[in-house]
Amino acid sequence: RMVSIIPLHAIALGGGNPDQVVCINNAITAFTLNISGGASGILPALNLPTGVTATLSANTITIAGTPTVAGIFNYTITTTGNSCAPVNFNGTITVTADATLSRTSAAGTDAQELCRNVPITDITYLFGGSATGVTVSGLPPGVTSSVSGNTITISGSPTVASSGAYNYTVS
């Protein structure tokens, strides 16, 4: 009689970073995992972002791709093989949405013509997605911007001595 010991499954990071933060529609930095012991394959990966795949070649799993959906993806790679218990490798890929900026004040408020020392009609923008703030440049003296929550308001009275156009930028 003989006793055969089947090696335990193992999965380990081969190279790269398994926990990444990327912008939507930008490729992750590919990374690898290695399986060993009694592991000879993997189940389909659970919860990878759409556009990212786990591909097994020999004993190396390559995780790569371009995520097309924003969110936090806690993924799991599970080994298959001989009758020993499978093991899991877990990681997180966070996909941030694009920054958004949209004018919420009335049409035409972003292009006003008025006299010196006369208040502008407030101009408001809403920012979101992955945007955490905004900057405004190019406003005439006397006109300022302020942020409250995710809304930016441009208001005030231009105090310039001479006439002219002021092209401002909100980013």
GROMACS .gro file of C-alpha atoms in nm:
model
  171
    1ARG     CA    1   0.000   0.000   0.000
    2MET     CA    2   0.099   0.356  -0.060
    3VAL     CA    3  -0.001   0.696   0.073
    4SER     CA    4   0.002   0.976  -0.184
    5ILE     CA    5   0.004   1.333  -0.067
    6ILE     CA    6  -0.143   1.580  -0.312
    7PRO     CA    7   0.024   1.920  -0.289
    8LEU     CA    8  -0.186   2.208  -0.161
    9HIS     CA    9  -0.296   2.476  -0.403
   10ALA     CA   10  -0.103   2.801  -0.392
   11ILE     CA   11  -0.144   3.137  -0.563
   12ALA     CA   12   0.090   3.430  -0.515
   13LEU     CA   13   0.169   3.767  -0.664
   14GLY     CA   14   0.420   3.728  -0.944
   15GLY     CA   15   0.478   4.093  -1.024
   16GLY     CA   16   0.306   4.429  -1.035
   17ASN     CA   17   0.038   4.585  -0.820
   18PRO     CA   18  -0.289   4.392  -0.766
   19ASP     CA   19  -0.457   4.692  -0.597
   20GLN     CA   20  -0.486   4.982  -0.841
   21VAL     CA   21  -0.674   5.306  -0.893
   22VAL     CA   22  -0.726   5.406  -1.257
   23CYS     CA   23  -0.948   5.641  -1.453
   24ILE     CA   24  -1.224   5.490  -1.660
   25ASN     CA   25  -1.118   5.399  -2.016
   26ASN     CA   26  -0.749   5.394  -1.916
   27ALA     CA   27  -0.558   5.066  -1.905
   28ILE     CA   28  -0.458   4.920  -1.571
   29THR     CA   29  -0.091   4.836  -1.526
   30ALA     CA   30  -0.084   4.464  -1.602
   31PHE     CA   31   0.024   4.237  -1.317
   32THR     CA   32   0.080   3.865  -1.275
   33LEU     CA   33  -0.005   3.590  -1.029
   34ASN     CA   34   0.158   3.248  -1.014
   35ILE     CA   35  -0.020   2.925  -0.928
   36SER     CA   36   0.163   2.623  -0.788
   37GLY     CA   37   0.123   2.309  -0.577
   38GLY     CA   38  -0.180   2.112  -0.685
   39ALA     CA   39  -0.331   2.410  -0.867
   40SER     CA   40  -0.349   2.362  -1.242
   41GLY     CA   41  -0.607   2.619  -1.348
   42ILE     CA   42  -0.835   2.898  -1.239
   43LEU     CA   43  -1.208   2.959  -1.230
   44PRO     CA   44  -1.341   3.259  -1.421
   45ALA     CA   45  -1.235   3.568  -1.223
   46LEU     CA   46  -1.506   3.714  -1.001
   47ASN     CA   47  -1.581   4.086  -1.012
   48LEU     CA   48  -1.305   4.218  -1.237
   49PRO     CA   49  -1.414   4.545  -1.400
   50THR     CA   50  -1.563   4.514  -1.748
   51GLY     CA   51  -1.273   4.533  -1.993
   52VAL     CA   52  -1.019   4.369  -1.759
   53THR     CA   53  -0.941   3.997  -1.793
   54ALA     CA   54  -0.745   3.727  -1.614
   55THR     CA   55  -0.563   3.498  -1.858
   56LEU     CA   56  -0.378   3.181  -1.756
   57SER     CA   57  -0.072   3.064  -1.952
   58ALA     CA   58   0.119   2.771  -1.800
   59ASN     CA   59   0.130   2.869  -1.431
   60THR     CA   60   0.113   3.247  -1.479
   61ILE     CA   61  -0.207   3.449  -1.461
   62THR     CA   62  -0.192   3.790  -1.630
   63ILE     CA   63  -0.450   4.048  -1.531
   64ALA     CA   64  -0.471   4.329  -1.785
   65GLY     CA   65  -0.713   4.545  -1.978
   66THR     CA   66  -0.896   4.874  -1.993
   67PRO     CA   67  -1.192   4.916  -1.756
   68THR     CA   68  -1.501   5.066  -1.916
   69VAL     CA   69  -1.715   5.097  -1.602
   70ALA     CA   70  -1.647   5.308  -1.292
   71GLY     CA   71  -1.666   5.159  -0.943
   72ILE     CA   72  -1.477   4.970  -0.677
   73PHE     CA   73  -1.413   4.613  -0.786
   74ASN     CA   74  -1.310   4.370  -0.512
   75TYR     CA   75  -1.209   4.077  -0.731
   76THR     CA   76  -1.124   3.714  -0.656
   77ILE     CA   77  -0.911   3.467  -0.851
   78THR     CA   78  -0.970   3.103  -0.745
   79THR     CA   79  -0.751   2.805  -0.829
   80THR     CA   80  -0.870   2.471  -0.967
   81GLY     CA   81  -0.690   2.139  -0.991
   82ASN     CA   82  -0.646   1.819  -0.794
   83SER     CA   83  -0.892   1.744  -0.518
   84CYS     CA   84  -0.724   1.967  -0.259
   85ALA     CA   85  -0.911   2.277  -0.151
   86PRO     CA   86  -0.884   2.571  -0.393
   87VAL     CA   87  -0.731   2.895  -0.273
   88ASN     CA   88  -0.826   3.253  -0.351
   89PHE     CA   89  -0.632   3.566  -0.433
   90ASN     CA   90  -0.818   3.890  -0.362
   91GLY     CA   91  -0.748   4.245  -0.472
   92THR     CA   92  -0.919   4.572  -0.549
   93ILE     CA   93  -0.926   4.774  -0.869
   94THR     CA   94  -1.086   5.115  -0.825
   95VAL     CA   95  -1.203   5.279  -1.146
   96THR     CA   96  -1.281   5.649  -1.114
   97ALA     CA   97  -1.535   5.819  -1.336
   98ASP     CA   98  -1.431   6.106  -1.557
   99ALA     CA   99  -1.459   6.448  -1.400
  100THR     CA  100  -1.773   6.635  -1.501
  101LEU     CA  101  -1.849   7.006  -1.517
  102SER     CA  102  -2.176   7.153  -1.636
  103ARG     CA  103  -2.322   7.501  -1.627
  104THR     CA  104  -2.639   7.510  -1.418
  105SER     CA  105  -2.721   7.881  -1.449
  106ALA     CA  106  -2.944   8.007  -1.727
  107ALA     CA  107  -2.834   7.999  -2.090
  108GLY     CA  108  -2.622   8.298  -2.180
  109THR     CA  109  -2.503   8.369  -1.826
  110ASP     CA  110  -2.158   8.243  -1.923
  111ALA     CA  111  -2.121   8.525  -2.183
  112GLN     CA  112  -2.244   8.853  -2.036
  113GLU     CA  113  -2.191   9.210  -2.154
  114LEU     CA  114  -2.235   9.480  -1.891
  115CYS     CA  115  -2.107   9.811  -1.761
  116ARG     CA  116  -1.838   9.871  -1.501
  117ASN     CA  117  -1.956   9.835  -1.137
  118VAL     CA  118  -2.278   9.662  -1.244
  119PRO     CA  119  -2.321   9.314  -1.088
  120ILE     CA  120  -2.309   9.020  -1.324
  121THR     CA  121  -2.587   8.764  -1.321
  122ASP     CA  122  -2.443   8.478  -1.113
  123ILE     CA  123  -2.291   8.200  -1.318
  124THR     CA  124  -2.308   7.855  -1.161
  125TYR     CA  125  -2.147   7.524  -1.249
  126LEU     CA  126  -2.187   7.179  -1.099
  127PHE     CA  127  -1.883   6.951  -1.084
  128GLY     CA  128  -1.884   6.578  -1.020
  129GLY     CA  129  -1.750   6.242  -1.128
  130SER     CA  130  -1.392   6.219  -1.007
  131ALA     CA  131  -1.361   6.599  -0.974
  132THR     CA  132  -1.285   6.702  -0.616
  133GLY     CA  133  -1.265   7.075  -0.682
  134VAL     CA  134  -1.243   7.344  -0.947
  135THR     CA  135  -1.026   7.638  -1.037
  136VAL     CA  136  -1.130   7.955  -1.214
  137SER     CA  137  -0.895   8.189  -1.397
  138GLY     CA  138  -0.929   8.497  -1.616
  139LEU     CA  139  -1.210   8.674  -1.429
  140PRO     CA  140  -1.210   9.055  -1.439
  141PRO     CA  141  -1.120   9.241  -1.119
  142GLY     CA  142  -1.422   9.258  -0.887
  143VAL     CA  143  -1.563   8.924  -1.007
  144THR     CA  144  -1.484   8.620  -0.791
  145SER     CA  145  -1.568   8.254  -0.762
  146SER     CA  146  -1.670   8.052  -0.458
  147VAL     CA  147  -1.736   7.683  -0.402
  148SER     CA  148  -2.009   7.533  -0.186
  149GLY     CA  149  -2.033   7.155  -0.194
  150ASN     CA  150  -2.000   7.064  -0.561
  151THR     CA  151  -2.133   7.395  -0.694
  152ILE     CA  152  -1.915   7.685  -0.802
  153THR     CA  153  -2.065   8.033  -0.826
  154ILE     CA  154  -1.910   8.323  -1.015
  155SER     CA  155  -2.042   8.660  -0.899
  156GLY     CA  156  -1.953   9.022  -0.837
  157SER     CA  157  -1.921   9.353  -1.019
  158PRO     CA  158  -1.637   9.418  -1.262
  159THR     CA  159  -1.427   9.711  -1.138
  160VAL     CA  160  -1.198   9.751  -1.437
  161ALA     CA  161  -1.126  10.105  -1.556
  162SER     CA  162  -1.124  10.026  -1.927
  163SER     CA  163  -1.349   9.819  -2.146
  164GLY     CA  164  -1.248   9.483  -2.284
  165ALA     CA  165  -1.336   9.116  -2.297
  166TYR     CA  166  -1.234   8.872  -2.025
  167ASN     CA  167  -1.221   8.510  -2.131
  168TYR     CA  168  -1.241   8.300  -1.817
  169THR     CA  169  -1.176   7.932  -1.766
  170VAL     CA  170  -1.337   7.691  -1.522
  171SER     CA  171  -1.148   7.361  -1.483
   0.00000   0.00000   0.00000
